[in-house]
Amino acid sequence: MWELQIKYTGLLKAWNDGPVKQLSPPDVETEHRQMLSAANKLAARFENATPKVLKPMSVASAMSKNLVEFRPYIPIIHALCNKGLKARHEEEIKEAITIEISPETKLHDLKNIGIKEKREVLEQISDTASREYNNESIMQKMKEEWEPLLFTCKEVAGKESKILAGDAVELIQTILDDHIIKTQTMKGSPFAKFMLDEITKWETVLMRTQDNLDLWLKVQAVWMYLEPVFSSDDIIRQMPVEGQQFKEVNIAWHNLMVRIDNDPRAFTVIEIDDLGDTLKLANTKLERVQKGLRDYLESKSGQFPRFYFLSDEELLEILSETKEPLRVQPHLKKCFEGIHKLNFDDEKKIHG
């Protein structure tokens, strides 16, 4: 009991006469709960003793009574020491209790002005501050999660150009999906109105990034399909307009990927001003090239209907090597029933 008395006297003095802003609410609550439990047990033990130990019982009971009287101030300490409090919340507290809480303000001084009567309004202000602080923390965490992300590039076999690495895109897409949901949820929170401009700006960045990434992957897929096709001089000669358009896209793609490879940091990439315009222009040109290619293949199949039995890729393999008749050999059994291959002589003439 005497050890408890020493601890109780020291802590209660520190709580009442020390700067309230320097108190640790969780520590105050824990110490208070432990001391009140011990005082109640001691008081009960002394009361039930035979004979009763009256003087120690009165000391323990007095400690218990004082601790119970102090209990309503614990939520007030929580409210005043909330790490989420900003200047706007401090101003609300000042209006509520009519005095400003300075770094030197003591709980004893606040007791004298009847702060216990303001407990409910202080808890409301503190709760609002906590919820707003939580939104700020979510926003900060989202931005921190983007810091290590990279738009990693990988080489295309046998080519100078590069493409986005699949694993990097998958990670970025996962985080992007998560952040869009979090941002839109936060935007609808009444406790995020104070930072609505920041949330809206961040949402715009995320949605633009999503649009650009979708378009980027679409352009990449088409570019990878068409690049081998327009590497053939035969195809370019037969499709000069589409060949020129693909050449323009190829240069733009190469320049973009070099730029990304030199600085793949996600934050840098998503802030590239002309990224969306570059991808949109490339996509438009590639769509024209694809249409021209489809028309070209259709015209060839119209001239030789047996080509309809072949896929576009197989037909392109033949048409891209017009000087090499033997390239038709693997596709003959699809074009003609009952023919497996042709017999060519040294001059590449068919004999059977």
Short mmCIF file of N, CA and C in Angstrom, two decimals, residues 93-212:
data_model
loop_
_atom_site.label_atom_id
_atom_site.label_comp_id
_atom_site.label_asym_id
_atom_site.label_seq_id
_atom_site.Cartn_x
_atom_site.Cartn_y
_atom_site.Cartn_z
N ILE A 93 -11.36 24.36 -30.04
CA ILE A 93 -11.23 24.10 -28.60
C ILE A 93 -11.20 25.41 -27.83
N LYS A 94 -10.47 26.38 -28.36
CA LYS A 94 -10.39 27.69 -27.72
C LYS A 94 -11.77 28.33 -27.59
N GLU A 95 -12.58 28.22 -28.65
CA GLU A 95 -13.93 28.78 -28.61
C GLU A 95 -14.81 28.03 -27.61
N ALA A 96 -14.57 26.72 -27.47
CA ALA A 96 -15.40 25.90 -26.59
C ALA A 96 -15.11 26.15 -25.12
N ILE A 97 -13.82 26.32 -24.78
CA ILE A 97 -13.46 26.45 -23.36
C ILE A 97 -13.06 27.87 -22.98
N THR A 98 -13.09 28.77 -23.97
CA THR A 98 -12.84 30.23 -23.78
C THR A 98 -11.39 30.58 -23.45
N ILE A 99 -10.49 29.60 -23.42
CA ILE A 99 -9.07 29.93 -23.24
C ILE A 99 -8.25 29.13 -24.24
N GLU A 100 -7.06 29.60 -24.52
CA GLU A 100 -6.18 28.92 -25.46
C GLU A 100 -5.28 27.93 -24.72
N ILE A 101 -5.18 26.73 -25.25
CA ILE A 101 -4.31 25.72 -24.64
C ILE A 101 -2.88 25.97 -25.14
N SER A 102 -2.02 26.42 -24.24
CA SER A 102 -0.62 26.68 -24.60
C SER A 102 0.23 25.48 -24.18
N PRO A 103 1.49 25.42 -24.61
CA PRO A 103 2.37 24.32 -24.19
C PRO A 103 2.58 24.25 -22.69
N GLU A 104 2.30 25.36 -21.98
CA GLU A 104 2.51 25.38 -20.53
C GLU A 104 1.23 25.15 -19.73
N THR A 105 0.09 25.06 -20.41
CA THR A 105 -1.19 24.91 -19.71
C THR A 105 -1.22 23.61 -18.91
N LYS A 106 -1.70 23.73 -17.64
CA LYS A 106 -1.75 22.56 -16.76
C LYS A 106 -3.20 22.09 -16.61
N LEU A 107 -3.37 20.79 -16.33
CA LEU A 107 -4.69 20.24 -16.12
C LEU A 107 -5.36 20.90 -14.91
N HIS A 108 -4.55 21.22 -13.92
CA HIS A 108 -5.08 21.88 -12.71
C HIS A 108 -5.76 23.21 -13.07
N ASP A 109 -5.14 23.95 -14.01
CA ASP A 109 -5.73 25.22 -14.44
C ASP A 109 -7.04 24.98 -15.16
N LEU A 110 -7.10 23.92 -15.97
CA LEU A 110 -8.31 23.62 -16.71
C LEU A 110 -9.43 23.15 -15.79
N LYS A 111 -9.06 22.46 -14.72
CA LYS A 111 -10.08 22.05 -13.75
C LYS A 111 -10.75 23.26 -13.12
N ASN A 112 -9.96 24.29 -12.89
CA ASN A 112 -10.49 25.49 -12.24
C ASN A 112 -11.51 26.23 -13.10
N ILE A 113 -11.46 26.03 -14.43
CA ILE A 113 -12.43 26.72 -15.29
C ILE A 113 -13.58 25.78 -15.68
N GLY A 114 -13.63 24.62 -15.02
CA GLY A 114 -14.73 23.70 -15.24
C GLY A 114 -14.68 22.96 -16.57
N ILE A 115 -13.48 22.51 -16.93
CA ILE A 115 -13.33 21.86 -18.24
C ILE A 115 -14.09 20.54 -18.33
N LYS A 116 -14.38 19.95 -17.15
CA LYS A 116 -15.11 18.68 -17.16
C LYS A 116 -16.48 18.83 -17.82
N GLU A 117 -17.05 20.02 -17.72
CA GLU A 117 -18.36 20.26 -18.32
C GLU A 117 -18.27 20.33 -19.85
N LYS A 118 -17.05 20.53 -20.37
CA LYS A 118 -16.86 20.64 -21.82
C LYS A 118 -16.37 19.32 -22.44
N ARG A 119 -16.44 18.27 -21.64
CA ARG A 119 -15.89 16.99 -22.09
C ARG A 119 -16.51 16.53 -23.41
N GLU A 120 -17.83 16.61 -23.54
CA GLU A 120 -18.50 16.09 -24.73
C GLU A 120 -18.06 16.83 -26.00
N VAL A 121 -18.02 18.15 -25.93
CA VAL A 121 -17.64 18.92 -27.11
C VAL A 121 -16.17 18.70 -27.45
N LEU A 122 -15.33 18.52 -26.43
CA LEU A 122 -13.91 18.25 -26.68
C LEU A 122 -13.73 16.88 -27.35
N GLU A 123 -14.51 15.91 -26.92
CA GLU A 123 -14.43 14.58 -27.53
C GLU A 123 -14.90 14.62 -28.99
N GLN A 124 -15.92 15.42 -29.28
CA GLN A 124 -16.40 15.55 -30.66
C GLN A 124 -15.31 16.17 -31.55
N ILE A 125 -14.67 17.23 -31.05
CA ILE A 125 -13.60 17.87 -31.82
C ILE A 125 -12.45 16.89 -32.04
N SER A 126 -12.11 16.15 -31.00
CA SER A 126 -11.02 15.19 -31.08
C SER A 126 -11.35 14.06 -32.05
N ASP A 127 -12.59 13.58 -32.02
CA ASP A 127 -13.00 12.51 -32.92
C ASP A 127 -12.92 12.98 -34.38
N THR A 128 -13.37 14.20 -34.64
CA THR A 128 -13.27 14.76 -35.99
C THR A 128 -11.81 14.86 -36.42
N ALA A 129 -10.95 15.33 -35.50
CA ALA A 129 -9.52 15.46 -35.81
C ALA A 129 -8.91 14.10 -36.13
N SER A 130 -9.31 13.07 -35.38
CA SER A 130 -8.77 11.73 -35.61
C SER A 130 -9.17 11.20 -36.98
N ARG A 131 -10.43 11.40 -37.34
CA ARG A 131 -10.92 10.91 -38.64
C ARG A 131 -10.25 11.67 -39.79
N GLU A 132 -10.09 12.97 -39.61
CA GLU A 132 -9.42 13.76 -40.64
C GLU A 132 -7.95 13.37 -40.75
N TYR A 133 -7.33 13.12 -39.60
CA TYR A 133 -5.93 12.70 -39.58
C TYR A 133 -5.78 11.34 -40.26
N ASN A 134 -6.77 10.47 -40.08
CA ASN A 134 -6.74 9.16 -40.73
C ASN A 134 -6.77 9.30 -42.24
N ASN A 135 -7.59 10.22 -42.74
CA ASN A 135 -7.63 10.46 -44.19
C ASN A 135 -6.30 11.02 -44.69
N GLU A 136 -5.71 11.93 -43.93
CA GLU A 136 -4.41 12.47 -44.31
C GLU A 136 -3.36 11.36 -44.35
N SER A 137 -3.43 10.46 -43.37
CA SER A 137 -2.47 9.35 -43.31
C SER A 137 -2.63 8.41 -44.49
N ILE A 138 -3.89 8.14 -44.88
CA ILE A 138 -4.15 7.28 -46.03
C ILE A 138 -3.56 7.90 -47.29
N MET A 139 -3.78 9.21 -47.45
CA MET A 139 -3.25 9.91 -48.63
C MET A 139 -1.72 9.85 -48.64
N GLN A 140 -1.11 10.11 -47.49
CA GLN A 140 0.35 10.09 -47.41
C GLN A 140 0.89 8.69 -47.69
N LYS A 141 0.22 7.67 -47.17
CA LYS A 141 0.67 6.29 -47.38
C LYS A 141 0.57 5.91 -48.85
N MET A 142 -0.51 6.34 -49.52
CA MET A 142 -0.65 6.03 -50.95
C MET A 142 0.51 6.61 -51.74
N LYS A 143 0.85 7.86 -51.46
CA LYS A 143 1.94 8.50 -52.18
C LYS A 143 3.28 7.83 -51.88
N GLU A 144 3.44 7.38 -50.64
CA GLU A 144 4.68 6.68 -50.27
C GLU A 144 4.78 5.33 -50.99
N GLU A 145 3.63 4.68 -51.22
CA GLU A 145 3.64 3.38 -51.90
C GLU A 145 4.05 3.52 -53.37
N TRP A 146 3.89 4.72 -53.93
CA TRP A 146 4.30 4.94 -55.32
C TRP A 146 5.80 5.19 -55.45
N GLU A 147 6.42 5.60 -54.35
CA GLU A 147 7.84 5.98 -54.40
C GLU A 147 8.75 4.89 -54.97
N PRO A 148 8.64 3.62 -54.51
CA PRO A 148 9.56 2.59 -55.02
C PRO A 148 9.14 1.98 -56.36
N LEU A 149 7.96 2.33 -56.87
CA LEU A 149 7.47 1.69 -58.09
C LEU A 149 8.24 2.15 -59.32
N LEU A 150 8.48 1.21 -60.24
CA LEU A 150 9.22 1.51 -61.47
C LEU A 150 8.48 0.94 -62.67
N PHE A 151 8.46 1.72 -63.75
CA PHE A 151 7.97 1.22 -65.03
C PHE A 151 9.15 0.53 -65.73
N THR A 152 9.47 -0.66 -65.25
CA THR A 152 10.63 -1.39 -65.76
C THR A 152 10.43 -1.80 -67.22
N CYS A 153 11.48 -1.63 -68.01
CA CYS A 153 11.44 -2.00 -69.43
C CYS A 153 12.27 -3.26 -69.65
N LYS A 154 11.93 -4.00 -70.68
CA LYS A 154 12.74 -5.17 -71.06
C LYS A 154 12.94 -5.15 -72.57
N GLU A 155 14.03 -5.76 -73.00
CA GLU A 155 14.39 -5.76 -74.42
C GLU A 155 13.53 -6.75 -75.20
N VAL A 156 13.27 -6.39 -76.45
CA VAL A 156 12.59 -7.31 -77.37
C VAL A 156 13.68 -8.08 -78.11
N ALA A 157 13.56 -9.38 -78.11
CA ALA A 157 14.61 -10.21 -78.71
C ALA A 157 14.90 -9.79 -80.14
N GLY A 158 16.17 -9.50 -80.38
CA GLY A 158 16.61 -9.15 -81.73
C GLY A 158 16.26 -7.75 -82.17
N LYS A 159 15.72 -6.92 -81.25
CA LYS A 159 15.33 -5.56 -81.61
C LYS A 159 16.03 -4.56 -80.69
N GLU A 160 16.13 -3.33 -81.17
CA GLU A 160 16.71 -2.27 -80.35
C GLU A 160 15.68 -1.70 -79.38
N SER A 161 14.42 -1.74 -79.74
CA SER A 161 13.38 -1.16 -78.90
C SER A 161 13.07 -2.04 -77.69
N LYS A 162 12.41 -1.43 -76.71
CA LYS A 162 12.03 -2.15 -75.51
C LYS A 162 10.54 -2.03 -75.28
N ILE A 163 10.03 -2.86 -74.37
CA ILE A 163 8.62 -2.83 -74.00
C ILE A 163 8.52 -2.84 -72.48
N LEU A 164 7.33 -2.55 -71.96
CA LEU A 164 7.11 -2.60 -70.51
C LEU A 164 7.16 -4.05 -70.03
N ALA A 165 7.84 -4.25 -68.91
CA ALA A 165 7.92 -5.60 -68.33
C ALA A 165 6.60 -5.96 -67.67
N GLY A 166 6.14 -7.17 -67.90
CA GLY A 166 4.84 -7.60 -67.42
C GLY A 166 4.69 -7.58 -65.91
N ASP A 167 5.73 -8.03 -65.17
CA ASP A 167 5.62 -8.08 -63.72
C ASP A 167 5.52 -6.67 -63.12
N ALA A 168 6.24 -5.71 -63.71
CA ALA A 168 6.18 -4.33 -63.23
C ALA A 168 4.79 -3.75 -63.47
N VAL A 169 4.24 -4.01 -64.66
CA VAL A 169 2.90 -3.50 -64.99
C VAL A 169 1.86 -4.11 -64.06
N GLU A 170 1.99 -5.39 -63.77
CA GLU A 170 1.03 -6.07 -62.90
C GLU A 170 1.02 -5.46 -61.50
N LEU A 171 2.21 -5.18 -60.97
CA LEU A 171 2.30 -4.57 -59.63
C LEU A 171 1.70 -3.17 -59.63
N ILE A 172 2.04 -2.38 -60.65
CA ILE A 172 1.51 -1.01 -60.73
C ILE A 172 0.00 -1.04 -60.89
N GLN A 173 -0.52 -1.96 -61.69
CA GLN A 173 -1.96 -2.05 -61.90
C GLN A 173 -2.68 -2.42 -60.60
N THR A 174 -2.10 -3.33 -59.83
CA THR A 174 -2.71 -3.74 -58.55
C THR A 174 -2.80 -2.55 -57.60
N ILE A 175 -1.70 -1.83 -57.46
CA ILE A 175 -1.69 -0.66 -56.57
C ILE A 175 -2.61 0.43 -57.10
N LEU A 176 -2.64 0.60 -58.40
CA LEU A 176 -3.50 1.62 -59.01
C LEU A 176 -4.97 1.33 -58.72
N ASP A 177 -5.39 0.09 -58.89
CA ASP A 177 -6.78 -0.29 -58.60
C ASP A 177 -7.12 -0.01 -57.14
N ASP A 178 -6.22 -0.39 -56.25
CA ASP A 178 -6.45 -0.20 -54.81
C ASP A 178 -6.55 1.28 -54.47
N HIS A 179 -5.67 2.09 -55.03
CA HIS A 179 -5.64 3.52 -54.71
C HIS A 179 -6.84 4.27 -55.29
N ILE A 180 -7.31 3.86 -56.43
CA ILE A 180 -8.49 4.51 -57.01
C ILE A 180 -9.71 4.29 -56.10
N ILE A 181 -9.87 3.06 -55.61
CA ILE A 181 -10.99 2.76 -54.70
C ILE A 181 -10.86 3.56 -53.41
N LYS A 182 -9.66 3.57 -52.83
CA LYS A 182 -9.44 4.31 -51.58
C LYS A 182 -9.70 5.80 -51.76
N THR A 183 -9.22 6.35 -52.87
CA THR A 183 -9.37 7.79 -53.11
C THR A 183 -10.83 8.16 -53.31
N GLN A 184 -11.56 7.37 -54.08
CA GLN A 184 -12.97 7.67 -54.31
C GLN A 184 -13.80 7.49 -53.05
N THR A 185 -13.43 6.51 -52.21
CA THR A 185 -14.10 6.34 -50.92
C THR A 185 -13.83 7.54 -50.02
N MET A 186 -12.58 7.96 -49.97
CA MET A 186 -12.19 9.11 -49.16
C MET A 186 -12.89 10.38 -49.62
N LYS A 187 -13.04 10.51 -50.94
CA LYS A 187 -13.66 11.70 -51.51
C LYS A 187 -15.09 11.87 -51.02
N GLY A 188 -15.76 10.76 -50.72
CA GLY A 188 -17.14 10.83 -50.26
C GLY A 188 -17.28 10.96 -48.75
N SER A 189 -16.16 10.98 -48.04
CA SER A 189 -16.20 11.08 -46.58
C SER A 189 -16.41 12.52 -46.13
N PRO A 190 -17.32 12.74 -45.16
CA PRO A 190 -17.50 14.11 -44.64
C PRO A 190 -16.28 14.62 -43.89
N PHE A 191 -15.38 13.70 -43.53
CA PHE A 191 -14.18 14.09 -42.79
C PHE A 191 -12.99 14.32 -43.73
N ALA A 192 -13.28 14.44 -45.02
CA ALA A 192 -12.22 14.70 -45.99
C ALA A 192 -12.46 16.01 -46.74
N LYS A 193 -13.50 16.74 -46.35
CA LYS A 193 -13.83 17.98 -47.05
C LYS A 193 -12.70 19.00 -46.97
N PHE A 194 -11.98 19.00 -45.86
CA PHE A 194 -10.91 19.99 -45.66
C PHE A 194 -9.77 19.79 -46.66
N MET A 195 -9.66 18.59 -47.25
CA MET A 195 -8.58 18.31 -48.21
C MET A 195 -9.16 17.85 -49.55
N LEU A 196 -10.36 18.33 -49.86
CA LEU A 196 -11.06 17.89 -51.08
C LEU A 196 -10.27 18.24 -52.34
N ASP A 197 -9.64 19.41 -52.36
CA ASP A 197 -8.86 19.81 -53.54
C ASP A 197 -7.70 18.84 -53.78
N GLU A 198 -7.02 18.46 -52.70
CA GLU A 198 -5.90 17.52 -52.82
C GLU A 198 -6.38 16.15 -53.28
N ILE A 199 -7.50 15.70 -52.73
CA ILE A 199 -8.06 14.40 -53.11
C ILE A 199 -8.46 14.40 -54.58
N THR A 200 -9.13 15.47 -55.01
CA THR A 200 -9.57 15.57 -56.40
C THR A 200 -8.38 15.57 -57.35
N LYS A 201 -7.34 16.29 -56.99
CA LYS A 201 -6.14 16.34 -57.82
C LYS A 201 -5.49 14.96 -57.90
N TRP A 202 -5.41 14.26 -56.79
CA TRP A 202 -4.82 12.93 -56.75
C TRP A 202 -5.67 11.94 -57.55
N GLU A 203 -6.99 12.05 -57.43
CA GLU A 203 -7.88 11.19 -58.20
C GLU A 203 -7.68 11.42 -59.71
N THR A 204 -7.50 12.67 -60.10
CA THR A 204 -7.27 12.98 -61.51
C THR A 204 -5.98 12.33 -62.00
N VAL A 205 -4.93 12.37 -61.18
CA VAL A 205 -3.66 11.75 -61.53
C VAL A 205 -3.83 10.24 -61.70
N LEU A 206 -4.54 9.62 -60.77
CA LEU A 206 -4.74 8.16 -60.83
C LEU A 206 -5.57 7.75 -62.04
N MET A 207 -6.64 8.48 -62.31
CA MET A 207 -7.50 8.12 -63.44
C MET A 207 -6.77 8.35 -64.76
N ARG A 208 -5.99 9.42 -64.84
CA ARG A 208 -5.20 9.66 -66.05
C ARG A 208 -4.17 8.56 -66.23
N THR A 209 -3.56 8.13 -65.13
CA THR A 209 -2.57 7.05 -65.19
C THR A 209 -3.22 5.75 -65.66
N GLN A 210 -4.44 5.48 -65.16
CA GLN A 210 -5.15 4.27 -65.58
C GLN A 210 -5.45 4.30 -67.08
N ASP A 211 -5.94 5.45 -67.55
CA ASP A 211 -6.25 5.59 -68.98
C ASP A 211 -4.99 5.43 -69.83
N ASN A 212 -3.90 6.07 -69.38
CA ASN A 212 -2.65 5.99 -70.13
C ASN A 212 -2.08 4.58 -70.14
#
